Amino acid sequence: MIIVKPKFTMLCDENFTVLEDTAVAFDERIQAVGEAEELCKRYPNARFFEYPDAVLAPAFINPHVHLEFSANKTSLVYGDFLEWLSSVIASRGALSQAANDAVIASAIKTMQRSGVASFGAVSSFGGDLEACANCGGRVVFFNEILGTNEAALEQSLANFTARFEASQKRKNSLFTPAVSVHSPYSTHPDLAAAALNLARERELIVSTHFMESEHEKSWLEQGAGGFKEWLGKFNPAARPLYTPSSFIAMFAGIRTLFTHCVWADDFSGFDPGLHSLTHCAVSNRLLSKRTLNLRAALDARASVNIGTDGLSSNMSLNFLDELRANLLIHAEFDPLELAKILLLASTKNAASALNLDAGETKEGKLADLALYGGFADADAAQLPLMLILHAKGCERLFVGGAEVNLND
Amino acid sequence: MIIVKPKFTMLCDENFTVLEDTAVAFDERIQAVGEAEELCKRYPNARFFEYPDAVLAPAFINPHVHLEFSANKTSLVYGDFLEWLSSVIASRGALSQAANDAVIASAIKTMQRSGVASFGAVSSFGGDLEACANCGGRVVFFNEILGTNEAALEQSLANFTARFEASQKRKNSLFTPAVSVHSPYSTHPDLAAAALNLARERELIVSTHFMESEHEKSWLEQGAGGFKEWLGKFNPAARPLYTPSSFIAMFAGIRTLFTHCVWADDFSGFDPGLHSLTHCAVSNRLLSKRTLNLRAALDARASVNIGTDGLSSNMSLNFLDELRANLLIHAEFDPLELAKILLLASTKNAASALNLDAGETKEGKLADLALYGGFADADAAQLPLMLILHAKGCERLFVGGAEVNLND
């Protein structure tokens, strides 16, 4: 048992309660939140730590990261989604090869140093399996399926199945195999159906990319736009495989994270209980020519969470950098109001999206907690904003009560 | 004489030329840009450095920073300009006292580590004079004048004059005394006139804050809004001292930086030859509820430069952080196009605004140069964007050919 008494404890409950000079006792799960002296009496064998300048908060959950692209820095072209996609295809081989276990482990460490206990790894090739399974963090491992070439569907499915089975072998309390259906422009309905049936049978979480570019919107809605030319290079008879609503309908009854949705104007098609929107603000800035209409999504009561995406479309996997970027990008919000929205999106709401019993500082929840120093003089009312503005990384990170080594 | 041969040389000329495998020879000024072997022959006694992974660029110019607020981290309230101003007034004493020479020197070092050779220090009290005069960088020192209390005008002017004279004593090739007229809501026309007459007589550069909040706009245009109540607390008979255009007219014939202008809708009143707009994007996000209409300003052929403002309204004085923030905030621009605009704004255009013979990698210009590593694999065409996305700091910084020590 560990008892931590920080200056501030963020509960990340609905009301965004911030407690002062309160302690939290935890082993794998949070056992109590209360007065330090009382907790020390109740758990006399607990190790006790006091941090008079620190914030203790539910650790962040980054539901969308492509770790297999962690070797990218300056190889790809930004500004337009299809130009970027062409540059990805041109560099994919070299980037995948460069993203060895050490590179991926280092990328994961960057996330962990920024307070991320749990992440959703979208895995195209399985090249990130080892590093994810051994990282000490909580991982939802999204094995990705894609392919539209009818002659190769069987092969695509076999490839996916082999990767999925390999990930199944690593399943444990920290590592959860899952499914990613790449996107409506890249995944044949037969493949999507096969993967989604697997998800239904085994109660797997699913991730998908949706409405990331105007090209995608024009393609799905009208069979027109940049994808017509782009896909036409591979198959001159290419036609949209879904409408936006027929694509969403495939995910009925399945806990699914729809990533991007920046070109979606209508959020009413999502199931508010099972579906969530993953927002990758920096990635969208570089590729999508538009950001998520966050106000409209919240007004539609969509559950929103915050992802970094991969280093293929971001310069940082430090989750605090992503939160700061969100604060700058969504300038129509009052900064303090937005800070609370972002912190809840990255803890409580993301836990629900990934079906994790974490994301709140609350008795019974998994003890996924992060501690951020440097806030001795902060005011509790301003703390959500000050944390996002000023925290560069966490001092300590606990995942299920076990401390993660943040050093190299 | 020093010769540097980087991988890339950014000229920061009108066409945003990026040279590859070219060398630059400089002493106090840039003597030649050309082939390394040829330059080594021409200057046989020069020290030669080769950086196969680096970008050499004109050092940045940060024309607007309030160093006297460098001790702030979590003391102030963001979201609304007048709430912030109240929190500044409440904390000003403590923050000023905490901002000793060491704190200010450290803040300057942060700027220098991010490639800033020159900065405009807006000095309210003169508390930053020593640190600025000794920093090794190029400084335009804006002695600020303000006050609307008619009974205290003489005292305000005497105070300003004393600070100005103290700064005059430090004048040298790196340190230029200058004038700041605080703002149209805070500076009596008699004080503004006195300071501006001094500027005309001595050919001083002037900085002023303008149209930072909607409150200011309502006050100047209609004598209404938040400032009516706020100023009314000090003087129930308070009335606007200027209209927007009468304020700008005071600066006719004077090289002036108008900082913020986020609530200005019309940029036609500025003198395109002498007046420039200083944009502090992060500060505006925290205080102003609006950002600069950058497209409209550029379309109006206004000269725009980029400032960090002080740590009273920013979390970082790293100039690269500010450029990244601009890239995220001005999302209506293509990222690569915007990167070029921002880099020119921060070099060539800012040099013109501060009347410095620097800001370009060009024969005859002052050798204010910065070197950024980590770009061995970059593509010249994408380099402006990649530099802003990925550079965390510079490896070497030269001011007038003299290297600045970037260590503590």
Coordinates of C-alpha atoms in Angstrom, one line a residue, chain A:
Chain A
M1 CA 0.0 0.0 0.0
I2 CA 1.1 3.5 -0.8
I3 CA -0.2 6.8 0.6
V4 CA 0.5 10.0 -1.4
K5 CA -0.3 13.4 0.0
P6 CA 0.1 16.0 -2.7
K7 CA -0.8 19.7 -2.5
F8 CA -3.7 19.1 -4.8
T9 CA -5.7 16.0 -5.8
M10 CA -7.7 16.2 -9.0
L11 CA -10.6 13.8 -8.9
C12 CA -11.6 14.2 -12.5
D13 CA -15.2 13.6 -11.5
E14 CA -18.1 15.3 -13.3
N15 CA -17.7 18.5 -11.2
F16 CA -14.0 18.6 -11.6
T17 CA -13.4 18.6 -7.9
V18 CA -9.9 19.6 -6.8
L19 CA -9.0 18.7 -3.2
E20 CA -6.3 20.4 -1.2
D21 CA -4.0 18.7 1.3
T22 CA -5.8 15.4 1.0
A23 CA -4.1 12.0 0.7
V24 CA -4.8 9.0 -1.5
A25 CA -4.1 5.4 -0.4
F26 CA -3.8 2.7 -3.1
D27 CA -2.5 -0.7 -4.0
E28 CA -3.6 -2.0 -7.4
R29 CA -6.7 0.0 -6.8
I30 CA -7.5 3.2 -5.0
Q31 CA -8.5 2.2 -1.5
A32 CA -9.3 5.6 0.1
V33 CA -9.2 9.3 -0.5
G34 CA -9.1 11.3 2.7
E35 CA -7.2 12.9 5.5
A36 CA -3.5 11.8 5.6
E37 CA -3.2 11.1 9.3
E38 CA -6.4 9.0 9.3
L39 CA -5.2 7.0 6.3
C40 CA -1.8 6.4 7.9
K41 CA -3.5 5.0 10.9
R42 CA -5.8 2.8 8.9
Y43 CA -2.8 1.5 6.8
P44 CA 0.1 1.4 9.2
N45 CA 2.3 -0.5 6.8
A46 CA 1.8 1.8 3.9
R47 CA 4.7 3.8 2.4
F48 CA 3.9 7.4 2.8
F49 CA 5.0 10.2 0.5
E50 CA 4.3 13.9 0.8
Y51 CA 4.6 16.4 -2.1
P52 CA 3.8 19.9 -0.9
D53 CA 4.2 21.3 -4.5
A54 CA 2.5 18.6 -6.5
V55 CA -0.7 17.7 -8.3
L56 CA -1.9 14.1 -8.1
A57 CA -4.3 13.3 -10.9
P58 CA -5.7 10.3 -12.7
A59 CA -3.0 9.4 -15.3
F60 CA -3.7 10.3 -18.9
I61 CA -5.1 7.9 -21.5
N62 CA -3.9 8.3 -25.0
P63 CA -6.3 6.2 -27.1
H64 CA -4.7 6.7 -30.5
V65 CA -1.1 6.4 -31.3
H66 CA 0.7 4.7 -34.3
L67 CA 3.9 3.6 -32.7
E68 CA 5.2 1.9 -35.8
F69 CA 5.8 5.4 -37.3
S70 CA 7.9 6.5 -34.3
A71 CA 11.1 6.9 -36.5
N72 CA 9.6 9.7 -38.5
K73 CA 10.8 13.2 -38.0
T74 CA 11.2 15.0 -41.3
S75 CA 10.3 12.4 -43.9
L76 CA 6.7 13.2 -44.6
V77 CA 4.9 16.0 -46.4
Y78 CA 2.2 17.9 -44.5
G79 CA -0.6 20.2 -45.5
D80 CA -2.9 17.9 -47.6
F81 CA -4.0 14.4 -46.5
L82 CA -3.4 12.8 -49.9
E83 CA 0.0 14.3 -50.4
W84 CA 0.9 13.1 -46.9
L85 CA -0.5 9.6 -47.7
S86 CA 1.6 9.4 -50.8
S87 CA 4.7 10.4 -48.8
V88 CA 3.8 7.8 -46.2
I89 CA 3.6 5.1 -48.8
A90 CA 6.9 6.2 -50.3
S91 CA 8.6 6.2 -46.9
R92 CA 6.7 3.4 -45.1
G93 CA 9.3 0.7 -45.7
A94 CA 12.2 2.8 -44.4
L95 CA 10.2 4.2 -41.5
S96 CA 9.0 0.8 -40.4
Q97 CA 12.4 -0.7 -40.5
A98 CA 13.9 2.2 -38.5
A99 CA 11.1 1.8 -35.9
N100 CA 12.8 -1.0 -34.0
D101 CA 11.9 -2.1 -30.5
A102 CA 14.2 0.5 -28.9
V103 CA 12.7 3.4 -30.9
I104 CA 9.2 2.3 -30.0
A105 CA 10.1 1.8 -26.4
S106 CA 11.5 5.3 -26.3
A107 CA 8.4 6.7 -27.9
I108 CA 6.3 4.9 -25.2
K109 CA 8.6 6.3 -22.5
T110 CA 8.0 9.8 -23.8
M111 CA 4.2 9.3 -23.3
Q112 CA 4.8 7.8 -19.9
R113 CA 6.9 10.7 -18.8
S114 CA 4.1 13.0 -19.7
G115 CA 1.7 11.1 -17.4
V116 CA 0.2 8.6 -19.8
A117 CA -0.6 5.3 -18.0
S118 CA -2.8 3.8 -20.8
F119 CA -2.7 4.0 -24.5
G120 CA -4.4 2.6 -27.6
A121 CA -1.7 1.4 -30.0
V122 CA -3.0 1.2 -33.6
S123 CA -0.8 -1.5 -35.0
S124 CA -0.6 -1.9 -38.8
F125 CA 2.1 -4.6 -39.0
G126 CA 2.5 -5.9 -35.4
G127 CA 5.9 -4.3 -35.2
D128 CA 5.0 -2.6 -32.0
L129 CA 3.7 -5.7 -30.2
E130 CA 6.8 -6.6 -28.2
A131 CA 7.5 -3.0 -27.0
C132 CA 3.8 -2.5 -26.1
A133 CA 3.6 -5.8 -24.2
N134 CA 6.7 -5.0 -22.2
C135 CA 6.2 -1.3 -21.5
G136 CA 4.8 -1.5 -17.9
G137 CA 1.8 0.6 -19.1
R138 CA -1.7 -0.3 -19.8
V139 CA -2.2 -1.1 -23.5
V140 CA -5.2 -1.6 -25.7
F141 CA -3.6 -3.1 -28.8
F142 CA -5.7 -2.3 -32.0
N143 CA -4.7 -4.9 -34.7
E144 CA -5.5 -3.1 -37.9
I145 CA -7.3 -4.6 -40.9
L146 CA -7.4 -2.9 -44.3
G147 CA -7.5 -3.7 -48.0
T148 CA -9.9 -3.1 -50.9
N149 CA -8.4 -5.4 -53.5
E150 CA -11.0 -8.1 -53.9
A151 CA -8.4 -10.6 -55.1
A152 CA -6.4 -10.2 -51.9
L153 CA -9.2 -10.1 -49.3
E154 CA -8.4 -13.6 -48.0
Q155 CA -4.8 -12.8 -47.7
S156 CA -5.6 -9.5 -45.8
L157 CA -7.8 -11.3 -43.4
A158 CA -5.3 -14.1 -42.8
N159 CA -2.6 -11.5 -42.1
F160 CA -4.9 -9.7 -39.7
T161 CA -5.9 -12.9 -38.0
A162 CA -2.3 -14.0 -37.5
R163 CA -1.4 -10.6 -35.9
F164 CA -4.5 -10.7 -33.8
E165 CA -3.7 -14.2 -32.5
A166 CA -0.1 -13.2 -31.8
S167 CA -1.5 -10.3 -29.7
Q168 CA -3.9 -12.7 -27.9
K169 CA -0.9 -14.6 -26.6
R170 CA 0.2 -11.5 -24.8
K171 CA -3.1 -10.8 -23.2
N172 CA -2.9 -10.0 -19.5
S173 CA -4.3 -7.5 -17.0
L174 CA -2.3 -4.7 -18.6
F175 CA -2.5 -5.8 -22.2
T176 CA -5.8 -6.1 -24.1
P177 CA -6.0 -7.2 -27.8
A178 CA -8.4 -5.2 -29.9
V179 CA -9.3 -4.4 -33.5
S180 CA -8.8 -1.4 -35.8
V181 CA -10.8 -1.1 -39.0
H182 CA -8.6 1.3 -40.9
S183 CA -11.1 3.6 -42.6
P184 CA -14.1 3.6 -44.9
Y185 CA -11.9 4.4 -47.9
S186 CA -9.4 1.6 -47.3
T187 CA -11.3 -1.3 -45.8
H188 CA -13.5 -3.6 -47.9
P189 CA -16.9 -4.3 -46.2
D190 CA -16.1 -8.0 -46.1
L191 CA -13.0 -7.4 -44.2
A192 CA -14.7 -4.9 -41.9
A193 CA -17.5 -7.4 -41.3
A194 CA -15.1 -10.2 -40.5
A195 CA -13.1 -8.0 -38.0
L196 CA -16.3 -6.6 -36.4
N197 CA -17.8 -10.1 -36.0
L198 CA -14.7 -11.1 -34.2
A199 CA -15.1 -8.0 -32.0
R200 CA -18.7 -8.8 -31.3
E201 CA -17.9 -12.5 -30.4
R202 CA -15.0 -11.7 -28.2
E203 CA -16.2 -8.3 -26.8
L204 CA -13.2 -6.5 -28.3
I205 CA -12.9 -2.7 -28.5
V206 CA -12.6 -1.3 -32.0
S207 CA -10.9 1.8 -33.4
T208 CA -11.4 3.3 -36.8
H209 CA -10.4 6.4 -38.7
F210 CA -13.4 8.5 -40.0
M211 CA -13.8 11.7 -41.8
E212 CA -10.2 12.8 -41.6
S213 CA -10.1 14.8 -44.8
E214 CA -12.3 16.7 -47.1
H215 CA -11.2 14.2 -49.8
E216 CA -12.7 11.4 -47.6
K217 CA -16.0 13.3 -47.2
S218 CA -16.3 14.0 -50.9
W219 CA -15.6 10.4 -51.7
L220 CA -18.1 8.9 -49.2
E221 CA -20.8 11.4 -49.9
Q222 CA -20.4 11.8 -53.7
G223 CA -17.8 9.4 -55.0
A224 CA -15.8 12.5 -56.0
G225 CA -12.8 14.5 -55.0
G226 CA -9.2 13.6 -54.5
F227 CA -9.8 10.0 -53.6
K228 CA -11.4 9.4 -56.9
E229 CA -8.1 10.1 -58.6
W230 CA -6.0 8.6 -55.9
L231 CA -7.9 5.3 -55.6
G232 CA -8.3 5.2 -59.4
K233 CA -4.6 4.7 -59.7
F234 CA -5.0 1.3 -58.1
N235 CA -8.4 0.4 -59.5
P236 CA -10.0 2.6 -62.2
A237 CA -13.4 1.2 -61.3
A238 CA -13.1 2.2 -57.6
R239 CA -16.3 3.4 -56.0
P240 CA -17.1 4.3 -52.4
L241 CA -17.7 1.2 -50.3
Y242 CA -19.8 3.0 -47.8
T243 CA -21.8 6.1 -47.1
P244 CA -20.9 7.9 -43.9
S245 CA -24.0 6.5 -42.2
S246 CA -23.6 3.0 -43.6
F247 CA -20.1 3.0 -42.3
I248 CA -21.1 4.1 -38.8
A249 CA -23.9 1.5 -38.9
M250 CA -21.4 -1.3 -39.2
F251 CA -20.2 -0.5 -35.6
A252 CA -23.7 -0.9 -34.0
G253 CA -23.4 -2.5 -30.6
I254 CA -19.6 -2.3 -30.6
R255 CA -17.5 -0.1 -28.3
T256 CA -15.8 1.9 -31.0
L257 CA -13.5 4.9 -31.1
F258 CA -14.0 7.0 -34.2
T259 CA -10.8 8.9 -34.7
H260 CA -10.7 12.4 -36.3
C261 CA -14.3 13.1 -37.5
V262 CA -13.2 16.6 -38.4
W263 CA -15.2 16.6 -41.6
A264 CA -18.2 15.1 -39.9
D265 CA -21.0 17.7 -39.6
D266 CA -23.5 15.5 -37.9
F267 CA -22.6 13.6 -34.7
S268 CA -26.1 12.2 -34.2
G269 CA -25.3 8.8 -35.8
F270 CA -23.0 7.7 -33.1
D271 CA -24.2 5.6 -30.1
P272 CA -23.6 7.8 -27.1
G273 CA -23.2 4.8 -24.9
L274 CA -20.6 2.9 -26.9
H275 CA -19.2 5.2 -29.5
S276 CA -16.6 8.0 -28.8
L277 CA -14.7 10.5 -30.9
T278 CA -10.9 10.6 -30.7
H279 CA -9.6 14.0 -31.4
C280 CA -6.0 14.4 -32.6
A281 CA -5.6 18.1 -32.9
V282 CA -2.0 18.4 -34.0
S283 CA -2.4 15.7 -36.6
N284 CA -5.5 17.4 -37.9
R285 CA -3.6 20.7 -38.1
L286 CA -1.0 19.1 -40.3
L287 CA -3.1 16.8 -42.5
S288 CA -6.8 17.7 -42.4
K289 CA -7.2 21.4 -43.1
R290 CA -9.8 21.6 -40.4
T291 CA -10.2 20.8 -36.7
L292 CA -12.9 19.0 -34.8
N293 CA -16.0 21.1 -34.2
L294 CA -15.5 20.4 -30.5
R295 CA -18.4 22.6 -29.4
A296 CA -20.8 20.9 -31.7
A297 CA -19.5 17.4 -30.7
L298 CA -20.0 18.3 -27.0
D299 CA -23.4 19.8 -27.7
A300 CA -24.4 16.6 -29.4
R301 CA -23.3 14.8 -26.2
A302 CA -20.7 12.8 -28.0
S303 CA -18.0 11.4 -25.8
V304 CA -14.7 13.0 -26.8
N305 CA -11.2 11.8 -26.0
I306 CA -7.8 13.2 -26.9
G307 CA -5.1 11.3 -28.9
T308 CA -1.7 12.2 -30.1
D309 CA -1.8 10.1 -33.3
G310 CA 1.7 8.9 -34.3
L311 CA 4.9 10.7 -35.0
S312 CA 3.9 10.4 -38.7
S313 CA 1.6 13.4 -38.0
N314 CA 2.9 14.9 -34.8
M315 CA 6.2 16.3 -33.5
S316 CA 5.7 15.1 -30.0
L317 CA 4.1 12.1 -28.1
N318 CA 4.3 14.1 -24.9
F319 CA 0.6 14.1 -24.0
L320 CA 0.9 17.5 -22.3
D321 CA 2.1 19.0 -25.5
E322 CA -1.0 17.7 -27.2
L323 CA -3.2 19.2 -24.4
R324 CA -1.5 22.5 -24.8
A325 CA -2.0 22.3 -28.6
N326 CA -5.7 21.7 -28.0
L327 CA -5.8 24.7 -25.7
L328 CA -4.4 26.9 -28.5
I329 CA -6.4 25.5 -31.3
H330 CA -9.8 25.5 -29.7
A331 CA -9.7 29.3 -29.0
E332 CA -13.4 29.7 -29.0
F333 CA -13.5 28.2 -25.5
D334 CA -12.6 30.0 -22.3
P335 CA -9.2 28.6 -21.5
L336 CA -10.1 27.4 -18.0
E337 CA -13.3 25.8 -19.2
L338 CA -11.5 24.1 -22.0
A339 CA -8.8 22.9 -19.7
K340 CA -11.4 21.0 -17.6
I341 CA -13.0 19.6 -20.7
L342 CA -9.6 18.4 -22.0
L343 CA -8.6 16.8 -18.7
L344 CA -11.9 15.0 -18.3
A345 CA -11.6 13.9 -22.0
S346 CA -8.2 12.5 -21.3
T347 CA -9.1 10.6 -18.1
K348 CA -12.6 9.7 -17.2
N349 CA -14.1 9.8 -20.7
A350 CA -11.1 8.0 -22.3
A351 CA -11.4 5.3 -19.7
S352 CA -15.0 4.8 -20.7
A353 CA -14.1 4.7 -24.4
L354 CA -11.4 2.0 -23.8
N355 CA -13.5 0.2 -21.1
L356 CA -10.9 0.7 -18.4
D357 CA -11.9 0.9 -14.8
A358 CA -9.7 3.9 -14.3
G359 CA -9.6 7.7 -15.1
E360 CA -10.8 9.0 -11.7
T361 CA -9.3 9.4 -8.3
K362 CA -12.0 7.4 -6.6
E363 CA -12.2 4.5 -4.2
G364 CA -12.3 1.3 -6.2
K365 CA -10.8 2.6 -9.4
L366 CA -7.5 1.2 -10.7
A367 CA -4.6 3.2 -9.3
D368 CA -3.4 4.7 -12.6
L369 CA -2.1 8.0 -11.2
A370 CA 0.4 10.6 -12.1
L371 CA 2.1 13.2 -10.0
Y372 CA 3.2 16.6 -11.4
G373 CA 5.5 19.0 -9.4
G374 CA 5.8 22.7 -9.5
F375 CA 2.4 23.9 -8.3
A376 CA 3.1 25.0 -4.7
D377 CA 1.8 28.5 -5.4
A378 CA -1.1 27.6 -7.6
D379 CA -4.7 28.4 -6.9
A380 CA -7.1 25.4 -6.9
A381 CA -9.6 27.2 -9.1
Q382 CA -7.1 27.9 -11.8
L383 CA -5.3 24.6 -11.4
P384 CA -6.7 22.7 -14.5
L385 CA -5.4 25.5 -16.8
M386 CA -2.1 25.9 -14.9
L387 CA -1.4 22.2 -15.1
I388 CA -1.9 22.1 -18.9
L389 CA 0.1 25.3 -19.4
H390 CA 3.0 24.5 -17.2
A391 CA 3.5 20.7 -16.7
K392 CA 6.2 19.4 -18.9
G393 CA 6.1 15.9 -17.5
C394 CA 5.2 13.9 -14.4
E395 CA 7.4 13.1 -11.5
R396 CA 5.9 9.7 -10.8
L397 CA 3.6 7.5 -12.7
F398 CA 1.7 4.5 -11.2
V399 CA -0.1 1.9 -13.3
G400 CA -2.4 -0.3 -11.3
G401 CA -0.4 0.9 -8.2
A402 CA 3.0 -0.2 -9.7
E403 CA 5.4 2.6 -10.3
V404 CA 6.6 3.0 -13.9
N405 CA 10.4 3.6 -14.3
L406 CA 10.5 7.0 -16.1
N407 CA 14.3 6.9 -16.7
D408 CA 15.9 5.4 -19.7

